[in-house]
Coordinates of C-alpha atoms in Angstrom, one line a residue:
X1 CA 0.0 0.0 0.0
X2 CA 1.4 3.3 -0.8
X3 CA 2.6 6.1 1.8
X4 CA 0.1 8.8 2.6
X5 CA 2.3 12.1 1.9
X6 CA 1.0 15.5 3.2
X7 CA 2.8 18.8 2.3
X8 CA 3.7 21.8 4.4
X9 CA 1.5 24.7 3.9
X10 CA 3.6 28.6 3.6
X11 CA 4.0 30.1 6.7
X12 CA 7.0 31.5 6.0
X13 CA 7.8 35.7 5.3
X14 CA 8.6 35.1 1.4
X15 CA 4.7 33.8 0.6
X16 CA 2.0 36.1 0.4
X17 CA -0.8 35.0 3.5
X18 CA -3.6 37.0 1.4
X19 CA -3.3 34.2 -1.5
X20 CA -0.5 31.6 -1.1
X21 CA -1.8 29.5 1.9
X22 CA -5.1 29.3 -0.1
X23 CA -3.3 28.7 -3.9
X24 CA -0.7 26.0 -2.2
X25 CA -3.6 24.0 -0.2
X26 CA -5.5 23.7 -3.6
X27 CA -2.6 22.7 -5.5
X28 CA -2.3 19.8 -3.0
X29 CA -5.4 18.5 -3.4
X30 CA -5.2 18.6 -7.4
X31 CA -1.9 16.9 -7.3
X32 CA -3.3 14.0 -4.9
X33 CA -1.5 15.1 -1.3
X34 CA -3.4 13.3 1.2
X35 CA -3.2 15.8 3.7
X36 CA -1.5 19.4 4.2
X37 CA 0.3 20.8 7.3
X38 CA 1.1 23.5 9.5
X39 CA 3.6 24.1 12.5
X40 CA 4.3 26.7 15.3
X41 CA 6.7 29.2 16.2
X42 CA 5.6 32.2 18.5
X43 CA 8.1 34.5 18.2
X44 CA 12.2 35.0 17.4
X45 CA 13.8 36.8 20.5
X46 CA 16.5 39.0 19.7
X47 CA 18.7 37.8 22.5
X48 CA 18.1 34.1 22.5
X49 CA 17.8 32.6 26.1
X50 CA 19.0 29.6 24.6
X51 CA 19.7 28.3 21.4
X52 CA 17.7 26.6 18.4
X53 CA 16.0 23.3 20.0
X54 CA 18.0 24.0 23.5
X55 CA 21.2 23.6 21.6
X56 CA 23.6 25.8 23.5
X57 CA 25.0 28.2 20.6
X58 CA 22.9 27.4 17.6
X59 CA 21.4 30.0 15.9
X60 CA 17.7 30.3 15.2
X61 CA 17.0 30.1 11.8
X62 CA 16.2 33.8 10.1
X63 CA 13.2 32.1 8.1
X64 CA 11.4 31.4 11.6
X65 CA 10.8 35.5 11.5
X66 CA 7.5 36.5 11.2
X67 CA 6.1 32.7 10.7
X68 CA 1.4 32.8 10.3
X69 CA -0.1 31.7 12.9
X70 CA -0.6 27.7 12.9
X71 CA -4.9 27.3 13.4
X72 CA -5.1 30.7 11.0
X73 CA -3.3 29.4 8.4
X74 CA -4.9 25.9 8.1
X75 CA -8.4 27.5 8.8
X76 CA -7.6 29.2 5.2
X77 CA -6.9 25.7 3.9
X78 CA -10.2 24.0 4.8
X79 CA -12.2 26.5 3.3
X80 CA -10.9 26.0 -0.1
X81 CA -10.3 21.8 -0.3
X82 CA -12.9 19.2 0.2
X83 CA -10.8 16.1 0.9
X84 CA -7.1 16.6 2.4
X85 CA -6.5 16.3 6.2
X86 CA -5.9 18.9 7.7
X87 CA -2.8 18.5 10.6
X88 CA -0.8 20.6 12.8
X89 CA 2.5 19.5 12.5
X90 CA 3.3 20.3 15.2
X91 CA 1.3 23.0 17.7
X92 CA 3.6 23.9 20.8
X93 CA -0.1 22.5 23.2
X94 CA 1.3 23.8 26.5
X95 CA 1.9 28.0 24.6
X96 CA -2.1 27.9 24.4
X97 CA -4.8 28.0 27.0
X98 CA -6.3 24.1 26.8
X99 CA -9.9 25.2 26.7
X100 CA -9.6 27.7 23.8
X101 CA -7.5 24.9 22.3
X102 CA -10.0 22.2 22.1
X103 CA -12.3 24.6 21.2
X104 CA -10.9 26.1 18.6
X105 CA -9.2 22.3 16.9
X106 CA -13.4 21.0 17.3
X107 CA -14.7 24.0 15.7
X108 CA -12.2 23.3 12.7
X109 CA -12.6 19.7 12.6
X110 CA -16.9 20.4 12.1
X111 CA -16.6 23.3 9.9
X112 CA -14.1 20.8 7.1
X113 CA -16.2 18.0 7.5
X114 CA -13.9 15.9 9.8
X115 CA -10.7 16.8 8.7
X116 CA -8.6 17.9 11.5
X117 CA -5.5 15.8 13.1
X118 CA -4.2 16.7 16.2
X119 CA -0.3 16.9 16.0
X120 CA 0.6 18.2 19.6
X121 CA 4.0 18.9 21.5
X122 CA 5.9 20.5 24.3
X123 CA 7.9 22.6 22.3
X124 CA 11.8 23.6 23.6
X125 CA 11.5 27.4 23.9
X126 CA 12.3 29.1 26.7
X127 CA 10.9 32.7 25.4
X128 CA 8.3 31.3 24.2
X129 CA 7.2 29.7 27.2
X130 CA 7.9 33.3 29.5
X131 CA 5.8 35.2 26.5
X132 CA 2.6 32.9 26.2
X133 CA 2.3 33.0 30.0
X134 CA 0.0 29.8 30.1
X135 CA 2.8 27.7 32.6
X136 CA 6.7 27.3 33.4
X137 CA 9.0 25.5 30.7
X138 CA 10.1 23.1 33.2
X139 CA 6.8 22.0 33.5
X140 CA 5.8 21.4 29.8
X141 CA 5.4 17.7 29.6
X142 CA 2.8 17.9 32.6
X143 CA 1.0 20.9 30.8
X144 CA 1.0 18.8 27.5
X145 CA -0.5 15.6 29.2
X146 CA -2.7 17.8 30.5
X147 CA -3.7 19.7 27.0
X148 CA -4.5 16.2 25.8
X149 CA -7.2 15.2 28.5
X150 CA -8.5 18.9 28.3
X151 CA -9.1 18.1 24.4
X152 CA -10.4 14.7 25.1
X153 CA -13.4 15.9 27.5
X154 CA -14.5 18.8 25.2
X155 CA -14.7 17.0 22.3
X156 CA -16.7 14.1 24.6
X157 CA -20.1 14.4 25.3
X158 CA -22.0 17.1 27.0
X159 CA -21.8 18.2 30.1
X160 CA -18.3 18.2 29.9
X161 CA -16.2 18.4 33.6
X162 CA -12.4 18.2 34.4
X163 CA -10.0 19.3 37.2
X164 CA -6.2 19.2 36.6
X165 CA -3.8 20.9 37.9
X166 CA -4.3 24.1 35.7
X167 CA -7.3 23.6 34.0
X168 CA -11.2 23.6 35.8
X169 CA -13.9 22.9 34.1
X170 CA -17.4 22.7 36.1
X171 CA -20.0 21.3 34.2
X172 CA -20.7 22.6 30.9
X173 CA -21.7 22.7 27.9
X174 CA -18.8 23.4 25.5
X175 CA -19.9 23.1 21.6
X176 CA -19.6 22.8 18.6
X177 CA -18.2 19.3 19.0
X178 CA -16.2 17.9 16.4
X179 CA -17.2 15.9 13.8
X180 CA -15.6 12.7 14.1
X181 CA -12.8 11.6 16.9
X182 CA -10.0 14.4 16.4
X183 CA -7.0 11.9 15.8
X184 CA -4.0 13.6 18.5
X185 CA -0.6 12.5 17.2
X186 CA 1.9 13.3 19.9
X187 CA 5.8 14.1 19.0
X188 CA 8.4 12.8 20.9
X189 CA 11.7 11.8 20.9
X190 CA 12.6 10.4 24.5
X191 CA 11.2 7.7 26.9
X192 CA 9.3 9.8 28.7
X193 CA 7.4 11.5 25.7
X194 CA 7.2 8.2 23.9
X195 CA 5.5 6.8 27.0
X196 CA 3.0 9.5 26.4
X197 CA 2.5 8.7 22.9
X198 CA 1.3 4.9 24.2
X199 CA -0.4 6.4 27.2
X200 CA -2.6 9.5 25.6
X201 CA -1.7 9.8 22.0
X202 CA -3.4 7.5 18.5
X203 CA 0.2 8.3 16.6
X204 CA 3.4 9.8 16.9
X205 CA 4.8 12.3 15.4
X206 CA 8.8 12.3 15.4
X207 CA 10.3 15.7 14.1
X208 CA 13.3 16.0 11.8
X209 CA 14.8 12.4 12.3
X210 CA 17.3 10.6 10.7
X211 CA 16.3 7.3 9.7
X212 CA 18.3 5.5 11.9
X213 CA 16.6 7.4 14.5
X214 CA 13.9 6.9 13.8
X215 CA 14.2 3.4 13.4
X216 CA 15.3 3.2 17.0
X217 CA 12.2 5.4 18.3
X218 CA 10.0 3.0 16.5
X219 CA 11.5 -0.5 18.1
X220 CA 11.0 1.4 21.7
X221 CA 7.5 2.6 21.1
X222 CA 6.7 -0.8 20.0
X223 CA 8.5 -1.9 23.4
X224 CA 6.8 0.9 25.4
X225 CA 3.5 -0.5 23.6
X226 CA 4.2 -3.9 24.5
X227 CA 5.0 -3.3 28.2
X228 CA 1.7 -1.5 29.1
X229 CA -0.2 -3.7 27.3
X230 CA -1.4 -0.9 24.1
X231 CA -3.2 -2.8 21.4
X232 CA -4.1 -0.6 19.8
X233 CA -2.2 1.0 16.1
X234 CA -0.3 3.8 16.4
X235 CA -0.3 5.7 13.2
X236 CA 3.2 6.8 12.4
X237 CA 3.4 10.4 10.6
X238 CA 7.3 11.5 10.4
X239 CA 7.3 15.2 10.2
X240 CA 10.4 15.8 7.4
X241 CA 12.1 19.4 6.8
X242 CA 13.6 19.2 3.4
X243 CA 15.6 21.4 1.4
X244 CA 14.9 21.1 -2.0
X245 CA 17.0 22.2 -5.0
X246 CA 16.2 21.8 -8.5
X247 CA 19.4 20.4 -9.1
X248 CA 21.3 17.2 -7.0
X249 CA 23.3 18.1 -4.1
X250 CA 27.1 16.5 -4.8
X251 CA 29.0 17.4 -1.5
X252 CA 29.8 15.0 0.8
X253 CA 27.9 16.8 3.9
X254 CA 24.7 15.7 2.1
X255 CA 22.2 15.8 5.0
X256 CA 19.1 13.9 4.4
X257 CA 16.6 15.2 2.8
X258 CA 18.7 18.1 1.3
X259 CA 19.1 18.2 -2.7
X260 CA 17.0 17.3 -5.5
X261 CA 13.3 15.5 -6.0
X262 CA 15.1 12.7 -6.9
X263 CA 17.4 12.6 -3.7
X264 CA 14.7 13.3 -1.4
X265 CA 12.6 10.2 -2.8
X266 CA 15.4 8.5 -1.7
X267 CA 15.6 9.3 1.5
X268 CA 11.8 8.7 1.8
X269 CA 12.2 5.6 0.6
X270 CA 14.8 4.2 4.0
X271 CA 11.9 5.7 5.8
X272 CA 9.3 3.6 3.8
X273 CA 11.1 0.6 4.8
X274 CA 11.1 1.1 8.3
X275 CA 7.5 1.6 8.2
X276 CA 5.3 4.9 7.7
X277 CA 1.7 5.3 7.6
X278 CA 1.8 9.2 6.3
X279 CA 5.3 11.6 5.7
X280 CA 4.4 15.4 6.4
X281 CA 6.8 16.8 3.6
X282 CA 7.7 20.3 4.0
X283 CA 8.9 21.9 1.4
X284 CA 8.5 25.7 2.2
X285 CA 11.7 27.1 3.4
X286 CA 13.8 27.2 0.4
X287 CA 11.3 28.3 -2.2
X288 CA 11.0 32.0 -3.3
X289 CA 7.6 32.2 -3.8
X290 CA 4.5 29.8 -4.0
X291 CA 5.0 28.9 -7.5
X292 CA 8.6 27.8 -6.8
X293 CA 6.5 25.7 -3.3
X294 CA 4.1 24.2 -6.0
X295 CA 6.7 23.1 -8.6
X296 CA 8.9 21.5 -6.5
X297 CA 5.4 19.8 -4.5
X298 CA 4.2 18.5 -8.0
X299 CA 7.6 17.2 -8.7
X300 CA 8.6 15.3 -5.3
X301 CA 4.8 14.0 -5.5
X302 CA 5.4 12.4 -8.6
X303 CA 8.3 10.9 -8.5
X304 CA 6.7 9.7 -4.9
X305 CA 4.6 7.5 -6.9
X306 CA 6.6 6.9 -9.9
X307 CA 9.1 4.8 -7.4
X308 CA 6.1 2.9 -5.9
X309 CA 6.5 4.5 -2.5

């Protein structure tokens, strides 16, 4: 059976919000992308607390300036496809108030029809964290947990009550309700988090993985799975940030995932053989201009199939 492949839609400064998010999503749809994605970054302090992913001394990436807002952008999207999913790949769950998130994901997923997957993490910013103001970084796998359970009683049945340890909820009606189960794909990378992939999550989510780790995240969520006694699937949807080029990439410092069409089926095939149910592709940050996003879209997307992925 052939890999489900969903495509990044433009965040990024270089697109134009007013038309591109909306031109790119139908695009997708025409070209036969199962699904199209969107992910989250608040803000780009000046003085970096820390560096990119808690790395001490790496630089945030200039592209993450001035990034559209993740629900915004894919609420443009539904409105103008009838059949791809529509995922957030991923939304930093503890930077928002849980409520107003479930709220706002079920309104979504009735307004498309059912659409709507639920790609949720703890995110790794600092100054993000101290901006939102919703809880402390240290804290963030707790909050996430709890964003989860938040999302799982709102989109349950009427009257809806919780009590966490931030969150309140006396009983209440809270509507609309989605319109199917909201799948929540959790990302992770450690035991902890894969352990709340098994415990609250119907997939995972890994982010910017090499194959080999990948591999190795699969074998222990299958172990973690195993141990307290899961049955049930985990869909797997490996979120990829690739940097296309019209033309192959011939030094040796090849990363994966960086060159042409025909070197990133490649490397989308080693994850094919691991085992994938969907790949969010994101093609967005090395492209001029939404034309230059479609093009290279149309192209990996073909050759996709053409190799039998």
């Amino acid at each position: 059976m052939a890999i489900r492949l969903g495509l990044g839609l433009p965040q990024l400064r270089q697109y134009d919000l007013a038309k591109d998010v909306t031109d790119v999503a139908r695009a997708a749809e025409r070209t036969g992308y199962d699904s199209v994605w969107v992910y989250e970054r608040l803000l780009v302090p000046e003085s970096p607390t820390q560096g990119l992913y808690g790395v001490p001394g790496l630089p945030w990436p200039d592209w993450y300036r001035g990034m559209a807002h993740p629900l915004v952008t894919l609420t443009l999207a539904a409105a103008v496809t009838e059949r791809v999913r529509l995922g957030t790949g991923v939304v930093v769950a503890p930077l928002h108030g849980p409520v107003q998130l479930a709220k706002a994901l079920a309104t979504l997923d009735a307004a498309s029809g059912g659409r709507v997957v639920a790609g949720l993490g703890t995110g790794w910013s600092t100054d993000e964290f101290a901006a939102a103001g919703i809880g402390p970084h240290n804290r963030r796998g707790g909050l996430l947990e709890e964003v989860i359970k938040v999302c799982r009683a709102v989109w349950g049945q009427d009257p809806v009550s919780f009590e966490g340890r931030t969150t309140k909820i006396d009983a209440a009606v809270v509507g609309p309700k989605p319109a199917r189960p909201i799948p929540v794909l959790v990302a992770a990378g450690g035991d902890r988090a894969l352990g709340r992939v098994v415990d609250l999550g119907d997939g995972w989510i890994p982010v910017a993985m090499d194959v080999q780790g990948y591999a190795a995240g699969w074998r222990k969520l299958q172990d973690i799975a195993a141990e307290r006694g899961r049955t049930r699937p985990i869909e797997r949807v490996p979120r990829v940030n690739a940097l296309y080029s019209a033309t192959p990439y011939d030094g040796d410092d090849r990363q994966p995932f960086q060159g042409s069409a025909d070197q990133i089926v490649a490397d989308l095939a080693a994850y094919a053989e691991v085992g994938v149910d969907e790949v969010l592709l994101d093609l967005q940050t090395n492209p001029r201009d939404a034309q230059e996003l479609k093009d290279a879209a149309a192209e990996v997307y073909e050759k996709v199939r053409a190799a039998g992925l």
